Short mmCIF file of C-alpha atoms in Angstrom, two decimals:
data_model
loop_
_atom_site.label_atom_id
_atom_site.label_comp_id
_atom_site.label_asym_id
_atom_site.label_seq_id
_atom_site.Cartn_x
_atom_site.Cartn_y
_atom_site.Cartn_z
CA MET A 268 67.90 75.48 78.21
CA LYS A 269 71.51 76.58 77.70
CA ASP A 270 70.45 80.23 77.90
CA PHE A 271 68.64 79.59 81.20
CA SER A 272 71.59 77.76 82.73
CA THR A 273 73.97 80.54 81.66
CA LYS A 274 71.75 83.19 83.24
CA PHE A 275 71.27 81.08 86.36
CA LEU A 276 75.01 80.53 86.83
CA THR A 277 75.69 84.21 86.19
CA ALA A 278 73.19 85.08 88.93
CA VAL A 279 74.81 82.55 91.28
CA HIS A 280 78.24 84.09 90.66
CA PHE A 281 76.82 87.56 91.28
CA ILE A 282 75.16 86.50 94.54
CA ALA A 283 78.33 84.72 95.68
CA ALA A 284 80.37 87.84 94.94
CA LEU A 285 77.93 90.03 96.87
CA ILE A 286 78.05 87.66 99.85
CA LEU A 287 81.85 87.75 99.77
CA ILE A 288 81.81 91.55 99.73
CA ILE A 289 79.38 91.68 102.65
CA ILE A 290 81.50 89.24 104.66
CA ALA A 291 84.64 91.25 103.89
CA LEU A 292 82.97 94.50 104.97
CA ILE A 293 81.74 92.88 108.20
CA THR A 294 85.28 91.64 108.86
CA MET A 295 86.70 95.13 108.33
CA GLY A 296 84.04 96.73 110.48
CA TRP A 297 84.53 94.21 113.28
CA SER A 298 88.29 94.74 113.21
CA ALA A 299 87.89 98.50 113.47
CA TYR A 300 85.31 98.06 116.24
CA GLU A 301 87.68 95.88 118.26
CA ILE A 302 90.48 98.45 117.95
CA PHE A 303 88.29 101.36 119.02
CA THR A 304 86.84 99.33 121.89
CA LYS A 305 90.34 98.51 123.10
CA LEU A 306 91.36 102.17 122.78
CA LEU A 307 88.54 103.18 125.10
CA ALA A 308 89.21 100.37 127.58
CA GLU A 309 91.43 100.99 130.55
CA ASN A 310 93.45 97.80 130.12
CA LYS A 311 95.55 98.22 126.98
CA ASP A 312 98.09 95.44 127.56
CA GLN A 313 97.12 93.40 124.45
CA PHE A 314 96.66 96.38 122.14
CA ILE A 315 99.56 95.76 119.72
CA PRO A 316 98.65 92.10 119.10
CA LEU A 317 95.05 93.17 118.55
CA ILE A 318 96.13 95.77 115.98
CA LEU A 319 98.25 93.20 114.17
CA GLN A 320 95.38 90.74 114.19
CA SER A 321 93.05 93.43 112.85
CA VAL A 322 95.50 94.39 110.11
CA GLY A 323 95.68 90.73 109.07
CA ALA A 324 91.89 90.46 109.02
CA ILE A 325 91.57 93.63 106.94
CA ILE A 326 94.19 92.38 104.48
CA ILE A 327 92.30 89.13 104.06
CA ALA A 328 89.06 91.10 103.65
CA ALA A 329 90.66 93.25 100.94
CA ALA A 330 91.83 90.10 99.14
CA ILE A 331 88.28 88.71 99.39
CA ILE A 332 86.94 91.91 97.84
CA ASP A 333 89.46 91.57 95.01
CA VAL A 334 88.27 88.02 94.38
CA ALA A 335 84.64 89.18 94.42
CA GLN A 336 85.50 91.98 91.99
CA TYR A 337 87.16 89.46 89.72
CA MET A 338 84.08 87.21 89.89
CA ILE A 339 81.81 90.08 88.95
CA GLU A 340 84.05 91.31 86.13
CA GLU A 341 84.81 87.91 84.62
CA GLU A 342 81.75 85.79 85.39
CA VAL A 343 78.94 88.34 85.32
CA PHE A 344 79.90 91.05 82.84
CA LYS A 345 82.11 89.15 80.39
CA ASP A 346 81.63 86.11 78.24
CA LYS A 347 82.63 83.06 80.26
CA GLU A 348 84.79 81.33 77.70
CA LEU A 349 88.46 82.14 77.41
CA ARG A 350 88.77 82.45 73.68
CA ASN A 351 92.48 83.13 73.27
CA PRO A 352 95.77 82.70 75.14
CA GLU A 353 96.08 86.43 75.90
CA GLU A 354 92.77 86.47 77.76
CA ALA A 355 93.74 83.35 79.72
CA ARG A 356 97.10 84.91 80.62
CA LYS A 357 95.46 88.10 81.85
CA THR A 358 92.94 86.17 83.94
CA ILE A 359 95.56 83.95 85.55
CA THR A 360 97.77 86.99 86.14
CA LYS A 361 94.99 88.80 88.00
CA ILE A 362 94.33 85.84 90.26
CA MET A 363 98.01 85.20 90.99
CA VAL A 364 98.71 88.86 91.75
CA ILE A 365 95.81 88.94 94.24
CA ILE A 366 97.09 85.80 95.94
CA SER A 367 100.73 86.96 95.99
CA ILE A 368 99.88 90.34 97.48
CA ALA A 369 97.65 88.83 100.16
CA VAL A 370 100.23 86.21 101.12
CA SER A 371 103.14 88.67 101.25
CA ILE A 372 101.27 91.23 103.33
CA GLU A 373 100.05 88.51 105.66
CA GLY A 374 103.67 87.39 106.02
CA LEU A 375 104.71 90.93 106.93
CA VAL A 376 101.96 91.18 109.54
CA TYR A 377 103.08 87.88 111.07
CA ILE A 378 106.71 89.05 111.09
CA PHE A 379 105.72 92.04 113.22
CA LYS A 380 103.59 89.83 115.42
CA ALA A 381 106.35 87.25 115.88
CA GLY A 382 108.83 90.03 116.65
CA THR A 383 106.71 91.17 119.58
CA GLU A 384 106.12 87.65 120.92
CA ASP A 385 108.86 85.13 120.17
CA LEU A 386 111.60 85.24 117.54
CA SER A 387 111.37 81.48 116.99
CA LEU A 388 107.96 82.14 115.41
CA LEU A 389 109.61 83.98 112.48
CA ILE A 390 109.95 80.77 110.44
CA TYR A 391 106.28 80.72 109.38
CA PRO A 392 106.11 84.35 108.19
CA ALA A 393 109.49 84.00 106.47
CA LEU A 394 108.14 80.97 104.61
CA LEU A 395 105.03 82.95 103.64
CA ILE A 396 107.12 85.74 102.15
CA PHE A 397 109.38 83.19 100.43
CA VAL A 398 106.37 81.43 98.89
CA SER A 399 104.94 84.77 97.80
CA SER A 400 108.26 85.60 96.13
CA LEU A 401 108.31 82.21 94.42
CA SER A 402 104.79 82.75 93.13
CA ILE A 403 105.83 86.10 91.64
CA VAL A 404 108.85 84.46 89.96
CA ALA A 405 106.60 81.66 88.67
CA LEU A 406 104.16 84.26 87.37
CA GLY A 407 107.02 85.98 85.52
CA ILE A 408 108.05 82.69 83.94
CA TYR A 409 104.44 81.99 83.01
CA GLN A 410 104.12 85.47 81.47
CA LYS A 411 107.27 84.97 79.40
CA LEU A 412 106.18 81.54 78.16
CA SER A 413 102.58 82.54 77.47
CA VAL A 414 103.56 85.64 75.49
CA SER A 415 105.63 83.44 73.20
CA VAL A 416 102.62 81.15 72.75
CA GLU A 417 100.43 84.18 72.00
CA ASP A 418 102.90 85.35 69.38
CA LYS A 419 102.89 81.91 67.74
CA THR A 420 99.09 81.67 67.75
CA ASN A 421 98.86 85.04 66.05
CA GLY A 422 101.09 83.72 63.29
CA ILE A 423 103.92 86.01 64.28
CA ILE A 424 107.10 84.71 65.80
CA ILE A 425 109.00 87.65 67.25
CA THR A 426 112.71 87.16 67.76
CA GLU A 427 114.89 89.06 70.20
CA ASN A 428 116.36 91.04 67.26
CA ASP A 429 112.86 92.05 66.18
CA LYS A 430 112.03 93.22 69.70
CA GLU A 431 115.20 95.32 69.86
CA HIS A 432 114.49 96.71 66.40
CA ASN A 433 110.93 97.63 67.38
CA GLU A 434 112.14 99.30 70.59
CA LEU A 435 114.60 101.46 68.65
CA PHE A 436 111.96 102.79 66.25
CA LYS A 437 109.12 103.52 68.68
#
């Protein structure tokens, strides 16, 4: 029964990832279609906002594809259990990097959009970029702390002097 449920859940993850990829590709295609349609139209007064909206949609679609890729790599092709701290750190790092990149690029898109419309709208994109920066700092702290845990679980406690010594003799 456990074997069946594992295969079933793997198939569900694979189907979900495929659906996400299809939705992301449709989003990208629709965004490109809207831009080309507006290029051919005679009235081009809302062209820049449309481009910025399309860029935002494509960025979100790319982030969705990254999530789908992660689902396929981690849930379909690899064993589902995180067996050691290093594997957990790498998995969390992948997810956080995807999120940070998507949020920061979305913030940049909104900065350009707010600059063309109303400068008072810059608060939201500035907060997005700030939160993205905080998530990167938090990820760095997490990396530092988790590497020390990995070293302890491997039975090796590496001191700063050992690290400097190892760097000198590489």
